[in-house]
Short mmCIF file of C-alpha atoms (C1' of nucleotides) in Angstrom, two decimals:
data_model
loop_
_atom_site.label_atom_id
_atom_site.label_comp_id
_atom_site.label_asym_id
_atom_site.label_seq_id
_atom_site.Cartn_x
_atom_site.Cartn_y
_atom_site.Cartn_z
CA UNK I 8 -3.49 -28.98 25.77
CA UNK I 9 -0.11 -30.77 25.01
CA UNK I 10 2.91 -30.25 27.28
CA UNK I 11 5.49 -30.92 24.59
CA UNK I 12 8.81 -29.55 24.21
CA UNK I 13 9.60 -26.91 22.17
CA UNK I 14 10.12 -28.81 18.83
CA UNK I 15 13.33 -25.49 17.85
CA UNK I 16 14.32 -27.77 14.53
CA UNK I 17 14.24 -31.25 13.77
CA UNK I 18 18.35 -31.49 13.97
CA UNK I 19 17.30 -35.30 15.54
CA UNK I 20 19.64 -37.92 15.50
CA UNK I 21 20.64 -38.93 12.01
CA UNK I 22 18.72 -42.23 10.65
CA UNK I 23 16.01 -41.61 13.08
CA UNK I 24 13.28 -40.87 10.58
CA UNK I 25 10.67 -42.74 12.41
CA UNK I 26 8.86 -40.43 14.04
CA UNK I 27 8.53 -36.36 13.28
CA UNK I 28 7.84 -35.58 16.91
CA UNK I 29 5.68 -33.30 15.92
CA UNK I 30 3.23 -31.67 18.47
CA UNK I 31 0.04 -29.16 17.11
CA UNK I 32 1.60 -26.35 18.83
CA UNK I 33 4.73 -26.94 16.83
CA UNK I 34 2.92 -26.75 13.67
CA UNK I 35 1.13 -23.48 15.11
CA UNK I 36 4.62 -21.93 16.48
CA UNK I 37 5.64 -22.70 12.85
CA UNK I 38 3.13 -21.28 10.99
CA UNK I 39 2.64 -18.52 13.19
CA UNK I 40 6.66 -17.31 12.30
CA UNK I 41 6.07 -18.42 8.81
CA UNK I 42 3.40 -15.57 8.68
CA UNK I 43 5.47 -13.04 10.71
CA UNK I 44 7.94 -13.58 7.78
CA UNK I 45 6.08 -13.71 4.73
CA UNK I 46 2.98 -12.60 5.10
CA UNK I 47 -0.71 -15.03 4.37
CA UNK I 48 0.13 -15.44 1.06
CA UNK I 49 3.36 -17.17 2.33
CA UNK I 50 1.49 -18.91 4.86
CA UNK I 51 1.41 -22.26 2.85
CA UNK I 52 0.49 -26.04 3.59
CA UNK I 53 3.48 -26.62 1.21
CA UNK I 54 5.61 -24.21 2.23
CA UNK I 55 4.53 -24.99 5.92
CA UNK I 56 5.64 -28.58 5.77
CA UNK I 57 8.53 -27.44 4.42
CA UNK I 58 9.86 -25.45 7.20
CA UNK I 59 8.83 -28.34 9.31
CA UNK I 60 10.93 -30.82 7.07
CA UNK I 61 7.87 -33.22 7.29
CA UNK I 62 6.09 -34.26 4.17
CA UNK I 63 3.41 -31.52 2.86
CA UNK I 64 0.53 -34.35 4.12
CA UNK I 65 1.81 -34.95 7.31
CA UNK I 66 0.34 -31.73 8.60
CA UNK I 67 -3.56 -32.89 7.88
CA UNK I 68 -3.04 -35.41 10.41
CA UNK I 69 -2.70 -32.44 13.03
CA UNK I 70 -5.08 -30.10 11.38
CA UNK I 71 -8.32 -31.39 8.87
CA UNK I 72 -7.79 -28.63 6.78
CA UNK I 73 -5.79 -25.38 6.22
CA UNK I 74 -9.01 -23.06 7.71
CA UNK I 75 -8.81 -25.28 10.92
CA UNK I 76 -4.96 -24.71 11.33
CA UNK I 77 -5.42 -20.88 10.69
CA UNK I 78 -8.24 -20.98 13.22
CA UNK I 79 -5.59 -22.90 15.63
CA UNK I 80 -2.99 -19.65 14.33
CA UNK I 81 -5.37 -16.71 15.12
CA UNK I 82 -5.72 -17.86 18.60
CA UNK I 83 -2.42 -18.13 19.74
CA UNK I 84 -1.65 -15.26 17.41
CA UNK I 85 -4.14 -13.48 20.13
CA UNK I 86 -2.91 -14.91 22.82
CA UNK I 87 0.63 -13.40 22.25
CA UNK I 88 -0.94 -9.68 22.08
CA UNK I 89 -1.37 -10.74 26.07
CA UNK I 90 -3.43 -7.99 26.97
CA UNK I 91 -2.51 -7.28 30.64
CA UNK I 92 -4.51 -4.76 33.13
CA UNK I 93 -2.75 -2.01 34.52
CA UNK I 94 -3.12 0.45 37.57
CA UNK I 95 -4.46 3.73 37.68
CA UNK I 96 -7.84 5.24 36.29
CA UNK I 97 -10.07 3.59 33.87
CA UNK I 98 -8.91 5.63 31.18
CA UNK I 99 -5.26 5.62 31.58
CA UNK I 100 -6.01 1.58 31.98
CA UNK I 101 -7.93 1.66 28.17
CA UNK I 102 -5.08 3.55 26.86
CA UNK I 103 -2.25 1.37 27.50
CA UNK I 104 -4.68 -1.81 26.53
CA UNK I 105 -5.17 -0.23 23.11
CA UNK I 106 -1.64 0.93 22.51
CA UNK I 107 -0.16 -2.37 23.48
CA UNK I 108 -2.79 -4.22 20.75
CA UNK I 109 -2.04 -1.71 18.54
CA UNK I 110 1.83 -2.22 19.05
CA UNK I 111 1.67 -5.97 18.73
CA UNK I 112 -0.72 -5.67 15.62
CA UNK I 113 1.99 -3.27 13.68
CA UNK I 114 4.70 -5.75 14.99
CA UNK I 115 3.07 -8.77 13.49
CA UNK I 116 0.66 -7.71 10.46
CA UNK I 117 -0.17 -11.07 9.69
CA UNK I 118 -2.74 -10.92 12.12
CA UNK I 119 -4.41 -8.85 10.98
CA UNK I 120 -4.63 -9.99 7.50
CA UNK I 121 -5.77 -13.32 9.52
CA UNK I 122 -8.53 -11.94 11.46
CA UNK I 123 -9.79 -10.02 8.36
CA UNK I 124 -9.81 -13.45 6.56
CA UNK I 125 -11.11 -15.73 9.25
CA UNK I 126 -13.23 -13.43 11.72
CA UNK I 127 -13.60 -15.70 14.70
CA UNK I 128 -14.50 -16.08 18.30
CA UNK I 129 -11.78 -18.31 20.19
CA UNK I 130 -10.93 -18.10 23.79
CA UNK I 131 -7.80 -16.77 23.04
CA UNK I 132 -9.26 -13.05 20.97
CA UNK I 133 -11.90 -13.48 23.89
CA UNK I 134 -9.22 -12.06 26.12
CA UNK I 135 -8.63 -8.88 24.72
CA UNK I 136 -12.41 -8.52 25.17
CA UNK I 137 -12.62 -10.05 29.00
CA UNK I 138 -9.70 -7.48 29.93
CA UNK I 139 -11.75 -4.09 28.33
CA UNK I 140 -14.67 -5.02 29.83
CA UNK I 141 -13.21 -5.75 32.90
CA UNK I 142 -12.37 -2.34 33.20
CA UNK I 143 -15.48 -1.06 31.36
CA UNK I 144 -17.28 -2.18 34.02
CA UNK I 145 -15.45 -1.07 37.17
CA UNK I 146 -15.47 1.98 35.89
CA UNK I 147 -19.39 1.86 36.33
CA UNK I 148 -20.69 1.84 32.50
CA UNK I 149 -23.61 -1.04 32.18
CA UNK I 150 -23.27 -3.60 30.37
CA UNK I 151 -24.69 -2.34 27.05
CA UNK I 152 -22.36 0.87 27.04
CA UNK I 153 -19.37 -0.91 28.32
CA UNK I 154 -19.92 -3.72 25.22
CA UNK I 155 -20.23 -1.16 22.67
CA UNK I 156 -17.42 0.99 23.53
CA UNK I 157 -15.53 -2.31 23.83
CA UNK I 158 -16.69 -2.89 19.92
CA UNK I 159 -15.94 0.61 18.60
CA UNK I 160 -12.50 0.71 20.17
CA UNK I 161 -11.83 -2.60 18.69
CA UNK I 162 -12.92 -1.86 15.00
CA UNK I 163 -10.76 1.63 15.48
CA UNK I 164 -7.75 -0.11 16.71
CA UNK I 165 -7.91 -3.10 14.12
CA UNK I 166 -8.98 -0.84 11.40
CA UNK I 167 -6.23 1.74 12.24
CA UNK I 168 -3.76 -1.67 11.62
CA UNK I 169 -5.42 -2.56 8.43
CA UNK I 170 -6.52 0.87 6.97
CA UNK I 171 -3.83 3.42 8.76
CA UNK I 172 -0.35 4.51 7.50
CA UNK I 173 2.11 2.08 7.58
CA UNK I 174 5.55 1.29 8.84
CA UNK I 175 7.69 1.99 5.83
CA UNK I 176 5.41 5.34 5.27
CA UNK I 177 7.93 7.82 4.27
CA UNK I 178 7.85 6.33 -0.06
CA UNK I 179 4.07 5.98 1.41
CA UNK I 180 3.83 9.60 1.74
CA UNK I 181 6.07 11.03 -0.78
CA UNK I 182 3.70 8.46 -3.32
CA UNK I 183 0.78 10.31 -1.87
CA UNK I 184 1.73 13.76 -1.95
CA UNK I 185 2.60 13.33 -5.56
CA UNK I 186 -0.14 11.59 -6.51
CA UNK I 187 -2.55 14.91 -5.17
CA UNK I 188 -0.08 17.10 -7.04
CA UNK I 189 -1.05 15.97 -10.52
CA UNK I 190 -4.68 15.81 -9.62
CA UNK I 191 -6.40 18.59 -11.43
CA UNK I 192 -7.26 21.28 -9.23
CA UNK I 193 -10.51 22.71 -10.19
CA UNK I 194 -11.94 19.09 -9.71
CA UNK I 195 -10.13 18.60 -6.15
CA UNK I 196 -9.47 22.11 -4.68
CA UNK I 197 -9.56 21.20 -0.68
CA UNK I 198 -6.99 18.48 -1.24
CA UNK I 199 -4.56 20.28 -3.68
CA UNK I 200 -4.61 22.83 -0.84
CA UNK I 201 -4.05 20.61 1.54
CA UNK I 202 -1.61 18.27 -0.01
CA UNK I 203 1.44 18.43 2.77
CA UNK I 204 -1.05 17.77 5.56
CA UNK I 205 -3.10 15.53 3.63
CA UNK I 206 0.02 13.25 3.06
CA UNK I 207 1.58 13.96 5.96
CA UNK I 208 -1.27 12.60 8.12
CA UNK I 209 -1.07 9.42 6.02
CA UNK I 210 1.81 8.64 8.06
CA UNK I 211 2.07 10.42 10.72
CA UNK I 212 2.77 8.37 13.37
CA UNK I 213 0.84 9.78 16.56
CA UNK I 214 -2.20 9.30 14.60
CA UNK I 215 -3.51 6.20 16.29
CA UNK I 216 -3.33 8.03 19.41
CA UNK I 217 -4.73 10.78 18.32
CA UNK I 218 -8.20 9.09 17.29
CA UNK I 219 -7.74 7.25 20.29
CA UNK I 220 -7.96 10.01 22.68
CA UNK I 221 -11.05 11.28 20.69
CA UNK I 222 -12.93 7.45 21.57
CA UNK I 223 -11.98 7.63 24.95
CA UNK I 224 -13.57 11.32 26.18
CA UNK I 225 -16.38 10.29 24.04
CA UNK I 226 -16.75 7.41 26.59
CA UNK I 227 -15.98 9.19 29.27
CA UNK I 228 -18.59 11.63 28.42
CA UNK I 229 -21.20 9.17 28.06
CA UNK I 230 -20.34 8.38 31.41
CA UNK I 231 -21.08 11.74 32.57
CA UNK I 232 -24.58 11.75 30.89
CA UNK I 233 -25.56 8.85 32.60
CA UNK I 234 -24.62 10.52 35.59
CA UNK I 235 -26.54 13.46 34.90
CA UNK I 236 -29.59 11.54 34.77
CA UNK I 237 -29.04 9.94 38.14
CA UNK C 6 8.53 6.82 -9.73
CA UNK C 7 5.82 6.85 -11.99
CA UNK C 8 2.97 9.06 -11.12
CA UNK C 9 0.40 7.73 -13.17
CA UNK C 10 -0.21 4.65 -14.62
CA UNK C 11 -2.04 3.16 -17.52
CA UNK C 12 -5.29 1.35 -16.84
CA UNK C 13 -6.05 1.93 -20.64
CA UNK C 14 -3.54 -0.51 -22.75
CA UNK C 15 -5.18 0.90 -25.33
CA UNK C 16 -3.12 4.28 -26.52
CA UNK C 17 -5.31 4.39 -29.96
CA UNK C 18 -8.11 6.81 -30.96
CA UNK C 19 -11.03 6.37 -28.41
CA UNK C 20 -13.41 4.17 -30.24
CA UNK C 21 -10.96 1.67 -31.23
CA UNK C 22 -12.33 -1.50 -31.86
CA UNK C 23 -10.92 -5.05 -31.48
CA UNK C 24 -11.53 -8.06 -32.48
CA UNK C 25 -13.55 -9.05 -29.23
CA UNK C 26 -15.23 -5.31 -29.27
CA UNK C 27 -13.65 -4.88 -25.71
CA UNK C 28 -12.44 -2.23 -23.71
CA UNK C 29 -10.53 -1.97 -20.87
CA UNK C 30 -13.68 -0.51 -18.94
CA UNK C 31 -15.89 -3.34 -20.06
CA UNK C 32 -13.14 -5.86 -18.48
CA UNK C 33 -12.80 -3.63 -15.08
CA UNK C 34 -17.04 -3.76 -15.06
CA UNK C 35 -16.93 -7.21 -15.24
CA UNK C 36 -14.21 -7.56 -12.63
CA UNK C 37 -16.22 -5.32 -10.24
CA UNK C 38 -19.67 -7.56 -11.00
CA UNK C 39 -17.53 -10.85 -10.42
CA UNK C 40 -16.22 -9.39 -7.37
CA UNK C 41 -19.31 -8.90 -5.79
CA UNK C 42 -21.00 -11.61 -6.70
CA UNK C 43 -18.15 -13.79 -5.21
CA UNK C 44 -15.36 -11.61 -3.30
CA UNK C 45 -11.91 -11.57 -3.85
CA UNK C 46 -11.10 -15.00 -4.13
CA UNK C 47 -13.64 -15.67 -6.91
CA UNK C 48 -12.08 -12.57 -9.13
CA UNK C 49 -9.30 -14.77 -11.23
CA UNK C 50 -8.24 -13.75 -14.13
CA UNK C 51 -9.21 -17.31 -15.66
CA UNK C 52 -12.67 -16.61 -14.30
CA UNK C 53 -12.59 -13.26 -15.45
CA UNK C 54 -12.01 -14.35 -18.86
CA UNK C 55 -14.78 -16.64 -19.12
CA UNK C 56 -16.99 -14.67 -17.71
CA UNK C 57 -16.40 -12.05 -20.89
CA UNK C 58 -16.27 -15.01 -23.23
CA UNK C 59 -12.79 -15.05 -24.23
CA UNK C 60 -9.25 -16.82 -23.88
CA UNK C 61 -7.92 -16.40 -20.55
CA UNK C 62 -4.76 -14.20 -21.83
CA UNK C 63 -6.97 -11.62 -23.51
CA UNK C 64 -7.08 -9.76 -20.52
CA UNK C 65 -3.56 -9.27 -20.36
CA UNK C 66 -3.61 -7.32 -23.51
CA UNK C 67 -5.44 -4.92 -21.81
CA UNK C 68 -3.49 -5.09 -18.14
CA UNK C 69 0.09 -6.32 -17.74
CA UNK C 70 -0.68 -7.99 -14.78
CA UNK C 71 -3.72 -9.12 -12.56
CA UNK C 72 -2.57 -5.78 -9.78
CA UNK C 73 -2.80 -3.76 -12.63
CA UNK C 74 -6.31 -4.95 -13.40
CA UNK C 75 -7.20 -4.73 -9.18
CA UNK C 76 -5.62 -1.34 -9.08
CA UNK C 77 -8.23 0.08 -12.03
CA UNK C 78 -11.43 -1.52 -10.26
CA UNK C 79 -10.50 -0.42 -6.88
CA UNK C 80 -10.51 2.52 -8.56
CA UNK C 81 -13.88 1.79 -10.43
CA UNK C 82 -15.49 0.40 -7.33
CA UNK C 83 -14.56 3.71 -5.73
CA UNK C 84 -16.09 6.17 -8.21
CA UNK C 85 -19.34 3.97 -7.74
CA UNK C 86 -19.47 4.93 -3.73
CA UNK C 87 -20.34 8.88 -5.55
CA UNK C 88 -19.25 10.88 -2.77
CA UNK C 89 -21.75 13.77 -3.14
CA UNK C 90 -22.01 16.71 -0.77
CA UNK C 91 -25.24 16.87 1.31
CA UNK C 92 -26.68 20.80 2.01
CA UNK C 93 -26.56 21.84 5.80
CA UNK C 94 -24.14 22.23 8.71
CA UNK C 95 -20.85 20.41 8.41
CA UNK C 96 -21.61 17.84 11.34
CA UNK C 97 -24.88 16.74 9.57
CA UNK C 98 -22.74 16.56 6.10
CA UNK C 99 -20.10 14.50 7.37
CA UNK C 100 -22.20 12.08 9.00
CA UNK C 101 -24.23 11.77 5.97
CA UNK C 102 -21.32 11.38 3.86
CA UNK C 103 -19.77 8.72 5.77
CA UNK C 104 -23.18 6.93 6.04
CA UNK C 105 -23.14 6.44 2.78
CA UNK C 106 -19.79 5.44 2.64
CA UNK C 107 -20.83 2.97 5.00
CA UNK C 108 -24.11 1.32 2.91
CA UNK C 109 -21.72 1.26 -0.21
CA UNK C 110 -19.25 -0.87 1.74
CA UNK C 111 -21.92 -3.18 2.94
CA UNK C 112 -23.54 -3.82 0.25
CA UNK C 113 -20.03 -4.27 -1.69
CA UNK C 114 -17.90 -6.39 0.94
CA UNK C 115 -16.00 -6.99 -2.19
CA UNK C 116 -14.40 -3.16 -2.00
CA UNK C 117 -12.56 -3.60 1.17
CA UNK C 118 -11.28 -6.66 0.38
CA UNK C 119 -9.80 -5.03 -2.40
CA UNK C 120 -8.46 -2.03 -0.46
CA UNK C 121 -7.31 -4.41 2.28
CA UNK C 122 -4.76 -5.83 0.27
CA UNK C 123 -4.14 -2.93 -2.54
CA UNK C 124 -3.91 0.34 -0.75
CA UNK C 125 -3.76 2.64 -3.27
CA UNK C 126 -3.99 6.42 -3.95
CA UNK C 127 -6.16 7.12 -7.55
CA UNK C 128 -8.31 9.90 -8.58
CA UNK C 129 -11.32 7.47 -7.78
CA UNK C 130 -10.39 6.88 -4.51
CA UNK C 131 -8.91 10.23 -3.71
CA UNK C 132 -12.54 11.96 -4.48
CA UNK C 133 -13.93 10.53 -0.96
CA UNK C 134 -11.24 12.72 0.79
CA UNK C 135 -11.59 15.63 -1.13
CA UNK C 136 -15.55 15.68 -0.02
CA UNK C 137 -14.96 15.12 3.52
CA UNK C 138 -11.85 18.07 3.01
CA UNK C 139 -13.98 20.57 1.54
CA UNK C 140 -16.55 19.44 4.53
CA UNK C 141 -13.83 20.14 6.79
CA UNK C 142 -11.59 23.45 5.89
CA UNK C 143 -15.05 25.25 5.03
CA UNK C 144 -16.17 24.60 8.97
CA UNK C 145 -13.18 26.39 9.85
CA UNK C 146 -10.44 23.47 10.44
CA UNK C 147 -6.41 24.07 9.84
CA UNK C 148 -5.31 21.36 6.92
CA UNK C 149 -3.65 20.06 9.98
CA UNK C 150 -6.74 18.65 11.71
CA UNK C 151 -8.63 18.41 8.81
CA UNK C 152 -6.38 16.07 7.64
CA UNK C 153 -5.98 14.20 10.40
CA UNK C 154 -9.71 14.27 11.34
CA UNK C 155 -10.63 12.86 7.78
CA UNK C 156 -7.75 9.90 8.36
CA UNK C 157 -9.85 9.13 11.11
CA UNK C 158 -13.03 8.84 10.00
CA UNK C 159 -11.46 6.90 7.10
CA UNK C 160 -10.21 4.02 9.50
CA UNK C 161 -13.23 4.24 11.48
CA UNK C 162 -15.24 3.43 8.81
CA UNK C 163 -13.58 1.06 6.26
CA UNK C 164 -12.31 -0.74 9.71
CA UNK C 165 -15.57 -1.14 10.91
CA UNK C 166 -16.62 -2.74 7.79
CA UNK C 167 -14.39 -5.21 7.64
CA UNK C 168 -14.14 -5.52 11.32
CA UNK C 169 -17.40 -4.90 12.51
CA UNK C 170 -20.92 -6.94 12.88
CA UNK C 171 -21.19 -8.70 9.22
CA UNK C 172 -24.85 -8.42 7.55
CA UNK C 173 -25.73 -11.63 8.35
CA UNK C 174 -25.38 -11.47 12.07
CA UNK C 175 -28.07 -12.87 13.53
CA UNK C 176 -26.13 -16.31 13.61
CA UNK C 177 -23.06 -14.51 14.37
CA UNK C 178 -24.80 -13.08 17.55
CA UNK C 179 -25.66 -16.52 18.59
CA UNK C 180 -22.37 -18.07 17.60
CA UNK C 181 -20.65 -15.69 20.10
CA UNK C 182 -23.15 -15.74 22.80
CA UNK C 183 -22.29 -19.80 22.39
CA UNK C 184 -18.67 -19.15 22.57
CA UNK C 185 -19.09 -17.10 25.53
CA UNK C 186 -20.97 -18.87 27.40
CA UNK C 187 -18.70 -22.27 27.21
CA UNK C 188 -15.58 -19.96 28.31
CA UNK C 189 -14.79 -20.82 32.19
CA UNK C 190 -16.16 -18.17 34.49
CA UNK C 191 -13.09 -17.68 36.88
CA UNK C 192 -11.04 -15.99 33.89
CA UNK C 193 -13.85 -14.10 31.72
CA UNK C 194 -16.10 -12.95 34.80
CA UNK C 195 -16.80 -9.47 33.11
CA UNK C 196 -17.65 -11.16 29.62
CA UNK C 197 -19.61 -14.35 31.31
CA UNK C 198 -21.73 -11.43 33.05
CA UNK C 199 -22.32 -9.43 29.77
CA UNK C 200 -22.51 -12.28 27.57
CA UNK C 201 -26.14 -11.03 26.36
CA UNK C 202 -24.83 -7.63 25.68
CA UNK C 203 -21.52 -8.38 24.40
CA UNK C 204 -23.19 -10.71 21.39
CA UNK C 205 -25.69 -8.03 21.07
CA UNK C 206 -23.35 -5.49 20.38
CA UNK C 207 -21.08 -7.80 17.54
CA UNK C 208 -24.81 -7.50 15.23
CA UNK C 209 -26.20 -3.64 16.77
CA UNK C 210 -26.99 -2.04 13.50
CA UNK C 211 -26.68 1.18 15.04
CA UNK C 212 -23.18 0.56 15.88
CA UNK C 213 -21.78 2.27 13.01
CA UNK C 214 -23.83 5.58 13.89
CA UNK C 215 -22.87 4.98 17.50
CA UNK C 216 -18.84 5.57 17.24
CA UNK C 217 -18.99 8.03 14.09
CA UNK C 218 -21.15 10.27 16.48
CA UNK C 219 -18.52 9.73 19.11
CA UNK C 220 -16.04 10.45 16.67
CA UNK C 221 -17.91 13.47 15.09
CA UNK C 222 -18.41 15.52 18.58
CA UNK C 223 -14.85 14.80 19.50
CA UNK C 224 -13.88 16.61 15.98
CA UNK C 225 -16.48 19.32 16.81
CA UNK C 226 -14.82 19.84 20.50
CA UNK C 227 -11.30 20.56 18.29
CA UNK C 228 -12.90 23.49 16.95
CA UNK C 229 -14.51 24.38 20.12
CA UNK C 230 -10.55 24.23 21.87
CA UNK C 231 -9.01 25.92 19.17
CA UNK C 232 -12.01 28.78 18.97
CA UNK C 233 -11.23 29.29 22.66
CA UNK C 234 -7.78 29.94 22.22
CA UNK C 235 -8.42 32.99 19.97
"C1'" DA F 13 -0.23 -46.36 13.29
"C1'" DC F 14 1.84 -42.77 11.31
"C1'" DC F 15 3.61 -40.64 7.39
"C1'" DT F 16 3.84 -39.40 2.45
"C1'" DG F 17 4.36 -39.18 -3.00
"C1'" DA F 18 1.43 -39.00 -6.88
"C1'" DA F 19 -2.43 -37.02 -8.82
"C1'" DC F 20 -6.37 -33.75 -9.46
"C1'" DA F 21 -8.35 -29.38 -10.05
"C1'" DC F 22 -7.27 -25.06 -9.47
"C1'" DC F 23 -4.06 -20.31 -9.74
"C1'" DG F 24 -1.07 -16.25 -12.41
"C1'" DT F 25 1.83 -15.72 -16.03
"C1'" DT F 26 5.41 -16.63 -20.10
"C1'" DC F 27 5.96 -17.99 -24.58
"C1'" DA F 28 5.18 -19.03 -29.13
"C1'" DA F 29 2.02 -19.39 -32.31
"C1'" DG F 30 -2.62 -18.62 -34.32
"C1'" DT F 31 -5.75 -15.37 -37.18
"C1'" DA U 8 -2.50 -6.13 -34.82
"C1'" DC U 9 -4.98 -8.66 -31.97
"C1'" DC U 10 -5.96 -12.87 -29.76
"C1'" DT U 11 -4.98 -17.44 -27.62
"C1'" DG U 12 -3.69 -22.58 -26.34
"C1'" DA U 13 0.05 -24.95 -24.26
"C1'" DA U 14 3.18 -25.01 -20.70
"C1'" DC U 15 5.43 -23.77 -16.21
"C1'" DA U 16 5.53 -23.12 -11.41
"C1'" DC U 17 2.69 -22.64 -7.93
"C1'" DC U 18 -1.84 -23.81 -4.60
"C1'" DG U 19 -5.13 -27.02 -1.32
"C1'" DT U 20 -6.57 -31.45 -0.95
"C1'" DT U 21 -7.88 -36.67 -2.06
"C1'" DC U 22 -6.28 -41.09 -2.44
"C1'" DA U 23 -3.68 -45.03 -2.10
"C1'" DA U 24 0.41 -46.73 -0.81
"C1'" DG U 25 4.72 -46.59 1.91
"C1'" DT U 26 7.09 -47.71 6.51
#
DNA sequence: ACCTGAACACCGTTCAAGT
DNA sequence: ACCTGAACACCGTTCAAGT
């Protein structure tokens, strides 16, 4: 792990085009914002290199290839979510995890598009599952429950990100709503019916918590089963 | 806004013939083929074109642009998930309807690729929730929670496929038992301990059936509140 | 040693021409 | 009317040369 300096520019000294200074977290911090901004399709090596004000080359001797550097992204792209553990009951602990992945993951969408790309284990998304298990297990589920519970809630909370409504879901809505309106009805009666709430719960926007109460009594109640059997 | 658009370019008599015999359903069958056989980044219009045996800018007689063209077989690769309605109780139907929603995803990775980057509403895609609505309002749920219940199961199971265990993940398992193991055991204590369990769970084929039944007695307890308050 | 432009094999798409 | 090659502006990456 390099200490450098945070690279903020290369505004160096005039007619000192020796060296680039460059660090691999620079190019990572770079790319990382580049993706914030524009998306993975604007996550270029060109465009990269660019922003950098280095050659387009220069960043394959940081990174072998553009898969290794996005590897290099995902993980410190995890390792901003910084899931931290908070007081209180196991439950009320899961819920703020979740919402504060889920928060990050709306915040930076990129991610997501990343980790849908380049599914990967790195030490960094290994936190996110060290800190639900963590509290998985004090809360007394073994070590089978506690890892799938930790798997669903992860697949619901990255899926919401990737498969949910989205920010700008107002056009979103209004686009669905018409689109069930000139649907013929004797072919699709429920959703004709249904077309306000149908369009309305593409966006609405206490959704995620919504399903995520509904995962977290169906843990708790498989606690409770276990117990039962005791 | 428009409500509708073309995926035929052809406005002539049905039956028209070209030069190349094709129609814009034999190009959006061979788009869906090439897209399984090699995902999204193998469906290129250049490819495309060769694969049907002509020049690469026939296709854009047919579609004005390659989203136009990923619109129509997301569209296409919809209508072929057939979302039929089983016979029985409305918790058995849903679960068999979103099991099958769930094969048809796995066995065309392809799909939520597509879907991933092109959400979209069309009459293809729009027939999965009218199944699981009609499921829904005739056990006895408002649009509301219908609605929102559907949106649900929706994320839960498009996220899990392209979050969840892949097909192939026997490797996988190992690959992340590896990747736990070589993390330091002072900051993943609860993952070091569960390390069997946790790369167990990333390839548990009955995952998927795991969280939907979470998810489908959490919808059935709605009723159960709501029938309580009467 | 580090950095990089030129070049190659790909993309989607515009344009002008082919039949 | 339908079809298409050439060309343009992109991509990731190899290679050989620049300093």
């Amino acid at each position: 792990v390099a200490a450098e300096q945070t690279s903020t520019g290369t505004q160096g000294t005039p007619g000192t085009k020796a060296r680039t200074g460059l660090s691999p977290d620079d190019i990572v911090d770079a790319a990382l914002a580049l993706l914030d901004r524009e998306g993975l399709d604007g996550l270029t090596m060109r465009g990269l290199a660019r922003e950098l004000d280095v050659g387009t080359m220069t960043v394959y001797g940081y990174f072998r290839s553009k898969d290794e550097l996005l590897d290099a992204v995902i993980d410190a792209g995890a390792k901003r979510m910084e899931p931290e553990r908070p007081a209180g009951p196991w439950k009320a602990q899961l819920r703020e995890l979740w919402l504060s992945i889920r928060q990050s993951l709306a915040e930076h969408p990129g991610v997501i598009e990343l980790r849908f790309k380049r599914p990967i284990v790195s030490p960094g998304a290994l936190e996110l599952t060290e800190a639900a298990m963590q509290i998985l297990r004090d809360a007394g589920f073994d070590s089978r429950t506690a890892a799938r519970a930790y798997r669903i809630l992860f697949i619901y909370t990255f899926g919401f990100s990737a498969f949910g409504p989205k920010e700008s879901s107002l056009a979103d809505s209004e686009r669905t709503k018409g689109a069930i309106s000139a649907l013929p009805a004797d072919r699709y009666p429920a959703l004709r019916e249904a077309a306000e709430e149908a369009a309305a719960a593409m966006g609405d926007s206490g959704l995620f918590e919504f399903g995520l109460e509904m995962l977290l009594d169906s843990i708790e109640r498989l606690g409770e089963d276990a117990s039962d059997e005791l």
